[in-house]
């Protein structure tokens, strides 16, 4: 079976300047993720996982090396173009949900489609919220929802733009076990039914094992985990 | 576009946008209402003053004016009237009397009214029409000098007239022309028939104009370059005239007040924007992760800002119009006259304020919002701190620009800006010290005192900022109170209720005792008698005036006409010696006149007094308070120089309205004595001062309420944080009273510090304003030092109570969930 390369990273190094001096967070990372794969990134806190994820999604520019999503090299693009790539290819799920507090659940889910100027945004959002089991809470505001419910809205929102790649940064980190499970199930279900590539940072070994590949991050360097 | 609108509509529910629009509305409406109100007051002053001028504008000329001048006025659809004034002999049978005659067109007066009466020495009724052809109106004194009454005939030159009224007041006769001859008015249609005006006669021609401001300004631009030395363009509120000065000061004050409104509004806008941005930073970052491009976001924000501007500006303008209407209708009960309608053209000021405020206070913050890195969603520490200094600079520049726009000058804005900057630095320094001290005095967190003082230090930057805002607002309030009281006191001091309103001239030595007896009987307050001798300066340091100022050149007032000279051994009321020795054997000269003629101590003047020539050196210079309405003189001579000449005496009196009739009756025994009534002008000034005091009080109230709003906005901006903290403390088991006490201490300390620094700042600013802007002597304001801290603690604690009530009411659970 011929599979496309979704993400290709070569010689990625990332250095930030903070008030205590330069800090190299990522050092010489190389990797390739195929379309449809699910990859877990594990590692201790502060090892650089979130930074890597952010760079892969084009949220920031790396200091050296190359990252490309479906042959689009971020280093040659400006923020305007990168944003377009994000809108087209990428979905994101965060540890602390990050729903817009002033918008209702349904409006949060409608956002990505609306940003693209999609007329059927509301329809699609309703369908997605139904899939995550929140069809009865469409008009609720984030602060009227529990953490688990907020994360389900966030998942619906991530899938709303029909992304090719879904990034998740500790999606269950702020949730209890019960809710965590629901979220994971949803994530994998949707992932499979939509054929999405999944890149996920997690502390949960159980969860990591459900992924097709595991990568270990330590002190800014990445290693393949072989079972 | 529609997405931006939808996004904003959804956002409205969160209240941020509403806050922003409210701030914009407040700023636009405050500025608009003050602008409109000042405009109405100015129009009103102009109208009142126009009544004294009998026109909106006037051209005075020594010779006949070219006909094009009238044609031009006609083209601009200005109303016109003419007045020709001259001195002439009036005959009634065998008696004759030198008369100050004015011949006027039927349209005269364009503004104001004649005051005429049917009975001799009556107080008069208004008449807006002049005498008809063939008629003449005489002042009561002229009638009694000629020994005639209404219905009798008089002759002027070759023409005969019937006396139809007694003239009490001519609206165009300004008090400054101390003409000695009694007055009369006739119709200009009869002027040619009298044949009294022949080449070489001393005649003053006036062309009076009235109409709308734009046309008058056009006319002024057109006429000014054509005027020669013998011609003057006069406006009702000319500099140097007392009413003009009073209005000028009041205008500065109201503009200052308006400037303060701009500052407050700016702060309110910036606060609201900052809050908006703070709340939206994460949202924008999220939108970016969802694929929103910078260009799209920029578009969204521009559309949103534009809509905000439109809504805020329109509502603000409407509200401003309404507020100013309310103020005026409140005032109309207190004022004797109704205010003229405000001009719509003034609305641009509010619009400009709204626009500049958006640009200066919202846009930089919004741009910062757009520039946020999407990475901050993952890494809150990665929030790129933008050039904050730049944001403050833009805000400051915007504020300064608005102030300049407002006051149409740089002095006042510069003083204010420097003061604010200075206060900012001082507040930051003192606040830091005070907070630190509070922290080090109380370590531990067991009492409300300790928690309160500790949190002052912990939230150092926001608290310093808040301290600055509190301080500025309290300071502005105190400055307004101080300026108002010193302005009003200054005016009242200048014009007490019993300021003299009549002058008596031409009194002979032997009449003094009799007049004193009459006035004492009526209980009239009278100034001292000043001897008065007429004389003319003929040469300066040996050079004749004619040589120094040949025909046609603009000679100084001192040389222009015959002067009233007096002698005095002591400096009179309203006179202040500025240099030299008053008792020395020489001339004492009034400062302004001396400056105009370029004279100083030691210069010698030669004066012709009734044919005798006297030469004396100048030995002292005085300033004269012309507003004191005391008899004042350009030149005071030593007694020896004048005592041999036949002198007339002059005095000023205050005559109450109910005393006027008996006083005039009594004075008819002395037909040779000239009476000059300046009561109308005085009343006018007093009315204006009354109106101003009221107006200032109301404007003050407006500004302070704007200030209160800003105060509330700024407390709101940190309220959430305090709420969370209060809830946290309660979750940790703190009793309600502890939380309450801590909040009280925090706010109370803030209030106390702000009040104290504000009092000091206000004192400094008042000093600057008094000395440089209002040009009045500086004074100390002990009231401020009590008022400042008191207001600070009370107001800020009141808000503290309000805040703590919310903290205690809300269940901690709900707050934690909102995090
Ligand atoms: N913009 C930044 N400025 C300073 N330090 C940063 C920045 N971004 C990340 N770091 C630091 O880099 C390290 C790795 O961060 P992160 O990628 O969040 O690790 P992880 O997600 O694995 O816990 C942390 O120590 C973090 O503090
Ligand atoms: Mg992380």
PDB file of C-alpha atoms and ligand atoms in Angstrom, chain A residues 45-46 48-51 95 169-170 201 203, chain B residues 378-379, ligand 2:
ATOM      1  CA  UNK A  45       7.556  17.361  31.811  1.00  0.00           C
ATOM      2  CA  UNK A  46       9.654  20.144  30.341  1.00  0.00           C
ATOM      3  CA  UNK A  48      10.024  19.892  24.856  1.00  0.00           C
ATOM      4  CA  UNK A  49       6.977  17.916  23.725  1.00  0.00           C
ATOM      5  CA  UNK A  50       4.561  20.831  23.489  1.00  0.00           C
ATOM      6  CA  UNK A  51       7.155  22.910  21.712  1.00  0.00           C
ATOM      7  CA  UNK A  95      -4.908  20.141  27.609  1.00  0.00           C
ATOM      8  CA  UNK A 169      -1.446  18.084  23.601  1.00  0.00           C
ATOM      9  CA  UNK A 170      -2.242  15.987  26.672  1.00  0.00           C
ATOM     10  CA  UNK A 201       1.436  14.177  23.469  1.00  0.00           C
ATOM     11  CA  UNK A 203       1.669  11.073  29.966  1.00  0.00           C
TER      12      UNK A 203
ATOM     13  CA  UNK B 378       0.553  25.882  24.253  1.00  0.00           C
ATOM     14  CA  UNK B 379       3.060  28.023  26.069  1.00  0.00           C
TER      15      UNK B 379
HETATM   16 MG1  LIG C   2       3.510  20.448  27.596  1.00  0.00          MG
END
